[in-house]
Short mmCIF file of N, CA and C in Angstrom, two decimals:
data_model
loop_
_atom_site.label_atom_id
_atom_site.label_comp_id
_atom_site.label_asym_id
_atom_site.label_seq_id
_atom_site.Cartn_x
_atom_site.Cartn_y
_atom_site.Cartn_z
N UNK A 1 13.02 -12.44 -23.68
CA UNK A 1 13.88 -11.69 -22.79
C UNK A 1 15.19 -12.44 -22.54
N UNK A 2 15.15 -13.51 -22.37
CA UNK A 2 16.50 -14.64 -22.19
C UNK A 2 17.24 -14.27 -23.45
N UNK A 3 16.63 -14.38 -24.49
CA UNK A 3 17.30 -14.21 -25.69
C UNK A 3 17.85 -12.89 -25.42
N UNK A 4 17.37 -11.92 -25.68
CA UNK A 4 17.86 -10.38 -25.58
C UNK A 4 19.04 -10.54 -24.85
N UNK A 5 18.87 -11.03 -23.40
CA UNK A 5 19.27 -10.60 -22.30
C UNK A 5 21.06 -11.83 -22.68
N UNK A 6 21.04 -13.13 -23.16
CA UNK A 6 22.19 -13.70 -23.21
C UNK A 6 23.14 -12.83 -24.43
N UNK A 7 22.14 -11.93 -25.38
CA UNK A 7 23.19 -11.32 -26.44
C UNK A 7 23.74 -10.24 -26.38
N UNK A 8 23.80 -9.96 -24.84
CA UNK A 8 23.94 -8.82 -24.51
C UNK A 8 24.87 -9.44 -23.13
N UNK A 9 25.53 -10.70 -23.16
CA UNK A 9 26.57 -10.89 -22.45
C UNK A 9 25.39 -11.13 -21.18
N UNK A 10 24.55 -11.00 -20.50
CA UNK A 10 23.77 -11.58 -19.26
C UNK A 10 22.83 -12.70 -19.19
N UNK A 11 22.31 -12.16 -18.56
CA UNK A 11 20.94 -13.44 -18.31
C UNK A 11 19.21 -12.77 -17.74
N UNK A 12 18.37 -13.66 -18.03
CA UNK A 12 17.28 -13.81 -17.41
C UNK A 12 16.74 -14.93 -16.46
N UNK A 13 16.35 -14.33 -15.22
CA UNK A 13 16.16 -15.60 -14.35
C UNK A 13 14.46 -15.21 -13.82
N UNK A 14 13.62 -16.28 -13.77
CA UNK A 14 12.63 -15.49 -12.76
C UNK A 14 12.60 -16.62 -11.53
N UNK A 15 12.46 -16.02 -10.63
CA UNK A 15 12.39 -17.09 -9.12
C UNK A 15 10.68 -17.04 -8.75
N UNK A 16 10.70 -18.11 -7.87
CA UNK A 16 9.45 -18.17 -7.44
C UNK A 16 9.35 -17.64 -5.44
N UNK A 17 8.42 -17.15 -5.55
CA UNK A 17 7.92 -16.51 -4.44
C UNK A 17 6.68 -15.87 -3.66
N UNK A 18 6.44 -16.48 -2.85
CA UNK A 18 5.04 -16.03 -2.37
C UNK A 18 5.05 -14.45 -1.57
N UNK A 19 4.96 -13.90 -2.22
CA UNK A 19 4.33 -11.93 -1.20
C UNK A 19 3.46 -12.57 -0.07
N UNK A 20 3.37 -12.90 -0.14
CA UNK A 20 1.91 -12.97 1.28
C UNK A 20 2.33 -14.05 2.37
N UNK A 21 4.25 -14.36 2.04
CA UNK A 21 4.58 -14.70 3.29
C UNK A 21 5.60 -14.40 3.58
N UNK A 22 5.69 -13.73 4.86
CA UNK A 22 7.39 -13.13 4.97
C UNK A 22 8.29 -13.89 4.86
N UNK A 23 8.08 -15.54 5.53
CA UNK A 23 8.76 -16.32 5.77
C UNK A 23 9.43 -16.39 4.42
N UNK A 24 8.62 -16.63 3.45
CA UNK A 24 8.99 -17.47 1.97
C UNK A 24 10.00 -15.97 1.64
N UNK A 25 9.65 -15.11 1.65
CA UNK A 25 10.31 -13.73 1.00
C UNK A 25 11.46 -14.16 1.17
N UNK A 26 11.88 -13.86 2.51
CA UNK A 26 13.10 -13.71 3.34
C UNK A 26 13.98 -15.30 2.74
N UNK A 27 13.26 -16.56 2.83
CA UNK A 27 13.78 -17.75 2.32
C UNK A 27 14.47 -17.22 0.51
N UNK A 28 13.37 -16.72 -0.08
CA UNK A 28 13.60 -16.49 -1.72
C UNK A 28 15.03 -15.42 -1.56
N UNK A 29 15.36 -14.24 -0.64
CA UNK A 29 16.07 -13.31 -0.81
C UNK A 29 17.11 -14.37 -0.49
N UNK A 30 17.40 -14.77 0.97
CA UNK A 30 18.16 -16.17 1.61
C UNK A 30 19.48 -16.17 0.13
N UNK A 31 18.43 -17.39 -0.71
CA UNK A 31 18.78 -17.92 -1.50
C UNK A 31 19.48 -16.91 -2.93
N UNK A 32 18.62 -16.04 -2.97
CA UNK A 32 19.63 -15.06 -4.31
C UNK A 32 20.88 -14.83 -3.51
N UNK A 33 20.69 -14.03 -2.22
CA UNK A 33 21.63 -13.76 -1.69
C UNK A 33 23.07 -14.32 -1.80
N UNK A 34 22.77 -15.95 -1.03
CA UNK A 34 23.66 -17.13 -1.39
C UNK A 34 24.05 -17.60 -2.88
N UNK A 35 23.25 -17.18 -4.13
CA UNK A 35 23.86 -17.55 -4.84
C UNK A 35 25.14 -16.14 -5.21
N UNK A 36 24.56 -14.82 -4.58
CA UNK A 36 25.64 -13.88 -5.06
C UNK A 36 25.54 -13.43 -6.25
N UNK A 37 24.90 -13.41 -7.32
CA UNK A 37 24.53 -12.95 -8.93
C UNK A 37 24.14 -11.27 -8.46
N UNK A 38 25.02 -10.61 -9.13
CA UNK A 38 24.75 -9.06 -8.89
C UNK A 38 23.00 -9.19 -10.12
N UNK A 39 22.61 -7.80 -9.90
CA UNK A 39 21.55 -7.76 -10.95
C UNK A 39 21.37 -6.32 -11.46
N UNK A 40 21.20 -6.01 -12.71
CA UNK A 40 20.50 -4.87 -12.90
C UNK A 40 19.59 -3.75 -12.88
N UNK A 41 18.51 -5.08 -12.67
CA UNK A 41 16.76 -4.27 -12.79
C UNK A 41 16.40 -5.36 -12.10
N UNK A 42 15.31 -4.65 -10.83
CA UNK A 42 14.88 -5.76 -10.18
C UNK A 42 13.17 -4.73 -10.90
N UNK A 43 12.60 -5.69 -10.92
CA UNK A 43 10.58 -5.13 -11.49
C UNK A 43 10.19 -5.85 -10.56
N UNK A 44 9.47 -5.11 -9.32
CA UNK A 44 8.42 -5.35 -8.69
C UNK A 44 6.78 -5.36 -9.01
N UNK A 45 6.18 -6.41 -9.93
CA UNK A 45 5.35 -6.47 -10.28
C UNK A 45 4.09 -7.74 -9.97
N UNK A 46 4.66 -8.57 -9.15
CA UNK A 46 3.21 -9.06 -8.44
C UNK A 46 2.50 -8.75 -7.51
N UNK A 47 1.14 -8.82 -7.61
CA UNK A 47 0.42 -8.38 -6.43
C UNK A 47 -1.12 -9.04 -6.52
N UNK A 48 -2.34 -8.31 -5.75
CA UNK A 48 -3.12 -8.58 -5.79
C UNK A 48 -4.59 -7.42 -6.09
N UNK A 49 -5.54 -7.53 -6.11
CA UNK A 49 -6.53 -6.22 -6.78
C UNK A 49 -8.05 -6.78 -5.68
N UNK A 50 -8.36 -5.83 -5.27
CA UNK A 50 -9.40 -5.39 -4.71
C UNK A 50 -9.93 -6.83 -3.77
N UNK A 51 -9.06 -7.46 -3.37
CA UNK A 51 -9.69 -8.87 -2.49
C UNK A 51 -10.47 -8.63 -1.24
N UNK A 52 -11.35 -9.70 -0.81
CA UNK A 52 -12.32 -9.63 0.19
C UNK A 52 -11.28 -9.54 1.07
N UNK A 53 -11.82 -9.27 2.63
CA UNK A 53 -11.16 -8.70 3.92
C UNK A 53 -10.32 -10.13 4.03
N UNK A 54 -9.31 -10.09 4.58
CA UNK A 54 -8.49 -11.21 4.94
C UNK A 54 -6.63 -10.79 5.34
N UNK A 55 -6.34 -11.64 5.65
CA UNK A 55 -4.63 -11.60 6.27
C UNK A 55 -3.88 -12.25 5.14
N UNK A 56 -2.55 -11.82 5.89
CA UNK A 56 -1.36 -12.54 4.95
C UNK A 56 -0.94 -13.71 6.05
N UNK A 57 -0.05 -14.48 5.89
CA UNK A 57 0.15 -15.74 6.61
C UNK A 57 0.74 -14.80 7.79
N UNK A 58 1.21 -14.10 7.49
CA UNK A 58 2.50 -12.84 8.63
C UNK A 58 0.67 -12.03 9.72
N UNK A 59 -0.48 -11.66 9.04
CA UNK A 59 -1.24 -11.41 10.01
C UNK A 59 -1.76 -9.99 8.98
N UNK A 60 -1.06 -8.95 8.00
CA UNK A 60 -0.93 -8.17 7.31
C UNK A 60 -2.28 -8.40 6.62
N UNK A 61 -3.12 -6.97 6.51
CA UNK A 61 -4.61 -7.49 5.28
C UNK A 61 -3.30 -7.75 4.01
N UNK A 62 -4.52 -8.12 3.46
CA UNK A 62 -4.06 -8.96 2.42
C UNK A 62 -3.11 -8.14 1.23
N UNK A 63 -4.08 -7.57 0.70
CA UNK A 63 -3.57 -6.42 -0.16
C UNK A 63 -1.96 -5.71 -0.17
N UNK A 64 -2.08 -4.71 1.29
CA UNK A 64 -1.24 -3.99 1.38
C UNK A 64 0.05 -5.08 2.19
N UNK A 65 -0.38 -6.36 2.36
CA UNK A 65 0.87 -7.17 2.52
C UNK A 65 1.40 -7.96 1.84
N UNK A 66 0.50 -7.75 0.74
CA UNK A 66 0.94 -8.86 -0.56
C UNK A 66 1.89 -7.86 -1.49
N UNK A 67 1.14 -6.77 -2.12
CA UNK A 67 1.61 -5.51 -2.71
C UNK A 67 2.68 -5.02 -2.49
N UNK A 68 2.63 -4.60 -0.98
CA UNK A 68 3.83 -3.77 -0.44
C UNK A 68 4.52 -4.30 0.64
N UNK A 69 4.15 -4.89 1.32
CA UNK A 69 5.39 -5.14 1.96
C UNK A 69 6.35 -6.63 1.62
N UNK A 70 5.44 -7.37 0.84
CA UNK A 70 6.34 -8.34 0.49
C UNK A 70 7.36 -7.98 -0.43
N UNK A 71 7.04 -6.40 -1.33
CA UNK A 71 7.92 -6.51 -2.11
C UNK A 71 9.57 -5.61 -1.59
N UNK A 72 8.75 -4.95 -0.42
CA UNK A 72 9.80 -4.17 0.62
C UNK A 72 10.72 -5.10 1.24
N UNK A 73 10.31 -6.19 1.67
CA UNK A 73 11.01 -6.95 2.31
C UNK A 73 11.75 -7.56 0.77
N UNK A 74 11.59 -8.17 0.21
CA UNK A 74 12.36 -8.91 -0.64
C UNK A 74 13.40 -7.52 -1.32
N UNK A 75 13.11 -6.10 -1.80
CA UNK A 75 14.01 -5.66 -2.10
C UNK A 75 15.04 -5.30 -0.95
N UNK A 76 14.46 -4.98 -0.29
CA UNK A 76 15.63 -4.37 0.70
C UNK A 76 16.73 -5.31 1.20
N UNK A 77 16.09 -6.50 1.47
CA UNK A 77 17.39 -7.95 1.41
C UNK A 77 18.03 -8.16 0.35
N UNK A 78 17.56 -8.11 -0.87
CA UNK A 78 18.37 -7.99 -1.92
C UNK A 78 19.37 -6.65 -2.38
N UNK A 79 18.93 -5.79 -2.16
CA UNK A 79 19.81 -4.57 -2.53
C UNK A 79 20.91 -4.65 -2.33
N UNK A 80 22.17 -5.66 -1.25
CA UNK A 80 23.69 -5.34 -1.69
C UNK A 80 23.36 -6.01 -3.40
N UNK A 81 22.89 -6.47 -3.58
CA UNK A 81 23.35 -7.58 -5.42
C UNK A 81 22.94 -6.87 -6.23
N UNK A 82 22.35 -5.41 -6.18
CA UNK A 82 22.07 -4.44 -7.21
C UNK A 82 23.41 -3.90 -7.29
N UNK A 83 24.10 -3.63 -8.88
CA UNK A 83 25.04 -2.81 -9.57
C UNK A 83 24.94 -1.63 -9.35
N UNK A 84 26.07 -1.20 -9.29
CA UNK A 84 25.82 0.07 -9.46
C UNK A 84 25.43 0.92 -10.82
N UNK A 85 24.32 1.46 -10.71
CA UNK A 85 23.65 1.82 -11.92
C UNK A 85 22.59 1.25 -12.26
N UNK A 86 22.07 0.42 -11.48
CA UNK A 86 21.17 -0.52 -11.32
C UNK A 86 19.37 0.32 -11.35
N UNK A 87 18.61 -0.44 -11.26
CA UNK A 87 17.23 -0.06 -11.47
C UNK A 87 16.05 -0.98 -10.34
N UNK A 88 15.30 0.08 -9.45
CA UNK A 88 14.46 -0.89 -8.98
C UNK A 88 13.16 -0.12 -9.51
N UNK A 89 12.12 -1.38 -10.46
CA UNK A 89 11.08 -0.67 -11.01
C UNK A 89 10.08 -1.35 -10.04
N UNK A 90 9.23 0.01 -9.33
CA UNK A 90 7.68 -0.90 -8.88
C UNK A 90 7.26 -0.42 -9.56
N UNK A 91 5.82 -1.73 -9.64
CA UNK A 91 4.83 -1.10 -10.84
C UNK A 91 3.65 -0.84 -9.48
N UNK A 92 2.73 0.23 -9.95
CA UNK A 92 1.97 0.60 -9.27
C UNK A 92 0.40 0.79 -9.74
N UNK A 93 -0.35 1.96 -9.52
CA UNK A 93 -1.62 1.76 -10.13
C UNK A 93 -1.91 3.12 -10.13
N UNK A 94 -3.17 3.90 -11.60
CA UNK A 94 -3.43 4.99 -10.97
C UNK A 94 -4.46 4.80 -9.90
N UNK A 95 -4.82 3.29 -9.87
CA UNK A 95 -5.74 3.00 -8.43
C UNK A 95 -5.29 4.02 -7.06
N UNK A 96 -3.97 4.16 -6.92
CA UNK A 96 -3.38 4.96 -5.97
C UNK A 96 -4.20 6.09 -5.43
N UNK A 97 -4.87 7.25 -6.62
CA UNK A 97 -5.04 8.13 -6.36
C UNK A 97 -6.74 8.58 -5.36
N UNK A 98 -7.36 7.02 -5.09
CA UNK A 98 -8.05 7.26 -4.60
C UNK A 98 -7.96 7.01 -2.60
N UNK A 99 -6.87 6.84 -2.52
CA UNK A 99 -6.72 6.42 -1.12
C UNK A 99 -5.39 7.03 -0.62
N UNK A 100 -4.61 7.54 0.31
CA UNK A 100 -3.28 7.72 1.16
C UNK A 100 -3.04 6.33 1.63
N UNK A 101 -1.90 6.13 1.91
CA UNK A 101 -1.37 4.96 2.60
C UNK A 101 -1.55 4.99 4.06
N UNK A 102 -2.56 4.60 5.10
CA UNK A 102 -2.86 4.73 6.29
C UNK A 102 -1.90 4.00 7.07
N UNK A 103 -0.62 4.75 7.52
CA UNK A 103 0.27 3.65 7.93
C UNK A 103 0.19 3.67 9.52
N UNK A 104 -0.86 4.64 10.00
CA UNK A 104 -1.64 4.21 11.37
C UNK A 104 -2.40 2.86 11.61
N UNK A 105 -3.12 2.64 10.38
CA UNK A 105 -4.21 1.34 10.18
C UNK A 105 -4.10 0.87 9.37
N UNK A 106 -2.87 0.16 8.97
CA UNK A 106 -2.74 -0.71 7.83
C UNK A 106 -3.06 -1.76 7.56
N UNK A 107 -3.85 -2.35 8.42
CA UNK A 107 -4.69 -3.70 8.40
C UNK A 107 -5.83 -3.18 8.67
N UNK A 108 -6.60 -2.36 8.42
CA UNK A 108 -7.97 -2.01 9.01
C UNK A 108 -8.46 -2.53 10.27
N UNK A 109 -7.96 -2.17 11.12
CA UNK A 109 -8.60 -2.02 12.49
C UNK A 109 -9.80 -1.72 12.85
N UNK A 110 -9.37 -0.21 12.63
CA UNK A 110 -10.17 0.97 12.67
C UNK A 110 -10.51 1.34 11.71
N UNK A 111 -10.34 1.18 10.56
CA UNK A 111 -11.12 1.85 9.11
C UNK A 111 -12.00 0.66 8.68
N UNK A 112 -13.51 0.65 8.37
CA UNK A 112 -14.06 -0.33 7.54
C UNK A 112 -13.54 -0.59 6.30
N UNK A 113 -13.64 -1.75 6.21
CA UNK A 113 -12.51 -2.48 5.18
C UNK A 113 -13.64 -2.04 3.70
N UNK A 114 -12.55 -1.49 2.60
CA UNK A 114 -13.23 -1.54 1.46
C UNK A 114 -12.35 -2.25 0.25
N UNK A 115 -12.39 -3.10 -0.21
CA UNK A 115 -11.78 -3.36 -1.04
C UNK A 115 -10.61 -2.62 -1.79
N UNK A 116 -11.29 -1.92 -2.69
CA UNK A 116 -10.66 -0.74 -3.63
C UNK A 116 -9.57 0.43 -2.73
N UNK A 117 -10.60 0.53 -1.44
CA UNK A 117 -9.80 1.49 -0.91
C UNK A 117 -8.26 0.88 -0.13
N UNK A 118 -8.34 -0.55 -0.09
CA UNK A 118 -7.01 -1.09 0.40
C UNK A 118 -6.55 -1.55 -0.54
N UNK A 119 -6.83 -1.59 -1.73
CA UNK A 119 -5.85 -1.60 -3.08
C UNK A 119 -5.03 -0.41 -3.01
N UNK A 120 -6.09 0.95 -3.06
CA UNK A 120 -5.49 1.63 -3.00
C UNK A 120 -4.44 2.37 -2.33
N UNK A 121 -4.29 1.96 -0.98
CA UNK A 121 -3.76 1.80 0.12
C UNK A 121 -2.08 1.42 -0.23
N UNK A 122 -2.25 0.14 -0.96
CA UNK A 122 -1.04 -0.46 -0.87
C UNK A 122 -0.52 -0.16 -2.50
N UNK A 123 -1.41 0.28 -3.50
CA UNK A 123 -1.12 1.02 -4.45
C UNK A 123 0.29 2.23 -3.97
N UNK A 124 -0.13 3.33 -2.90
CA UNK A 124 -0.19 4.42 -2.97
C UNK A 124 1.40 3.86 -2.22
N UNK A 125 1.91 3.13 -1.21
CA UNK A 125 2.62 2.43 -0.89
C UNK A 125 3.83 2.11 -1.97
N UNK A 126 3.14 1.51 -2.86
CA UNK A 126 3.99 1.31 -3.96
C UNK A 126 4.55 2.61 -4.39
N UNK A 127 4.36 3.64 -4.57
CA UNK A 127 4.68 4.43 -4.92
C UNK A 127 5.77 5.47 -4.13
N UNK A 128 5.61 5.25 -2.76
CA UNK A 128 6.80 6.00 -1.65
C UNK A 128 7.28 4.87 -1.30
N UNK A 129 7.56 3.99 -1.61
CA UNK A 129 8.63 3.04 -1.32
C UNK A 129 9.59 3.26 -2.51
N UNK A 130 9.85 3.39 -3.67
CA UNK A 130 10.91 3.33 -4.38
C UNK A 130 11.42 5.12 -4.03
N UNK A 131 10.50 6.17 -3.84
CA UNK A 131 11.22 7.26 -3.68
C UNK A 131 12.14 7.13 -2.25
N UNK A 132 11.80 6.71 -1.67
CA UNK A 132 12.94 6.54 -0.47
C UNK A 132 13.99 5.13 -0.77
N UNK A 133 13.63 4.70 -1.31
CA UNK A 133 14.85 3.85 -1.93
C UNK A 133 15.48 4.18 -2.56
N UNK A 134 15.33 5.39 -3.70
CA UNK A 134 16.15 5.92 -4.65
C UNK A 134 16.74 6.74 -3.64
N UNK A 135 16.24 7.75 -3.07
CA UNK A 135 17.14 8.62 -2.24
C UNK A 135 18.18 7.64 -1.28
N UNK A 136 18.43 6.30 -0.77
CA UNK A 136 19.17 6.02 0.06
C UNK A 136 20.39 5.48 -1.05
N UNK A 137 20.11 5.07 -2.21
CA UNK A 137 21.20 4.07 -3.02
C UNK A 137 21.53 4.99 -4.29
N UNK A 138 20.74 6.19 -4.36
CA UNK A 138 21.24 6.84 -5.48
C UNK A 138 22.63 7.35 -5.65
N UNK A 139 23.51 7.78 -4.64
CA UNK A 139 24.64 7.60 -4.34
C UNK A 139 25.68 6.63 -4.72
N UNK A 140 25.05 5.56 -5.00
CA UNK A 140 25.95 4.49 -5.55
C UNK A 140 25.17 4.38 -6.90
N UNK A 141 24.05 5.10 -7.96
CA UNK A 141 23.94 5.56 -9.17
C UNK A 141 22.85 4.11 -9.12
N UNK A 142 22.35 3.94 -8.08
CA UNK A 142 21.15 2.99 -8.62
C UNK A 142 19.99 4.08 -8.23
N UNK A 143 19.29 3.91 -8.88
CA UNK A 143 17.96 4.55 -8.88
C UNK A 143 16.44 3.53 -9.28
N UNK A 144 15.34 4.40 -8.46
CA UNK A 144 14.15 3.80 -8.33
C UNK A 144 12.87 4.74 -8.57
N UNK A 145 11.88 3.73 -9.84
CA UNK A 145 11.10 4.98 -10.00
C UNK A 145 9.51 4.00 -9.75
N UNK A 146 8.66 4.31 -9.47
CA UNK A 146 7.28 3.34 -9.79
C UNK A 146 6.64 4.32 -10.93
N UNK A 147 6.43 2.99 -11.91
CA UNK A 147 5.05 3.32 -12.41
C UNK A 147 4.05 2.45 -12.72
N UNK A 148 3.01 3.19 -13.32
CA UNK A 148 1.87 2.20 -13.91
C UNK A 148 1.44 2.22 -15.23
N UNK A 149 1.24 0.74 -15.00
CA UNK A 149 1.27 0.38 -16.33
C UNK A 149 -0.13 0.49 -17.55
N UNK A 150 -0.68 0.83 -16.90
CA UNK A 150 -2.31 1.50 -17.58
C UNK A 150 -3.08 0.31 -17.45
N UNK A 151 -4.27 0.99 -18.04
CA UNK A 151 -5.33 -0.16 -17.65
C UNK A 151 -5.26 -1.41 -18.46
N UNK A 152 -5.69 -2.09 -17.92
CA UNK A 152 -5.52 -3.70 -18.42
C UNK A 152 -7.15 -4.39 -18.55
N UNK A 153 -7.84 -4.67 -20.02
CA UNK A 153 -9.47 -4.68 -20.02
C UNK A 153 -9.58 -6.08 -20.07
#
């Protein structure tokens, strides 16, 4: 990709960052921010799959705060450095289709915690987060689509 990406007049960078802490997000955005490098395509593609009950350092189950909101928070701080014409890809799951995003009980409170079903949770998440991102920046010709990337054996 470096290769591709320098013969084509740009670059490839990957940064490091932990989802499962706001703190670090917000530090990682911090820092792109400060360096100022516009970007093309941001790919939202780390996360986590079906983990036992537990928190994010922020208090968030695990899943749907690793998945989705770390990657909400890191795009949305980043979005002035997207071009115009730019691309935000989440990747998502057809895991999605077995759960709604409970954004009453997003840490299971009140719902018994099931694994799969808070994958799916923050799956389904993934998926209405870039449509309301595309609708706010499409105006300036960046657009946002999620998909998934099929099964992986």
């Amino acid at each position: 990709m470096r290769k591709d990406a320098a013969a084509g007049g740009g670059s490839f960078e990957l940064v490091e960052l932990d989802l499962a802490s706001l703190k670090n997000v917000r530090a990682c955005a911090a820092g792109l921010l400060a360096k100022g490098e516009f970007v093309d395509v941001i790919i939202a593609n780390a996360g986590v799959m079906a983990t036992p009950f537990g928190h994010t350092a922020d208090g968030f189950e695990t899943q749907f705060g690793t998945n989705h909101l770390g990657h909400f928070v890191l795009v949305n701080h980043i979005a002035p450095l997207v071009r115009d014409g730019g691309r935000l890809i989440n990747l998502s799951s057809a895991g999605h289709r077995f759960s709604n995003a409970d954004l009453e009980d997003p840490n299971f409170e009140r719902t018994p915690y099931e694994p799969f079903v808070a994958y799916s949770c923050s799956k389904t998440a993934n998926i209405l987060f870039p449509v309301a991102f595309d609708r706010r920046h499409r105006g300036n010709g960046i657009r946002a689509a999620a998909v998934h990337p099929g099964g992986v054996r």
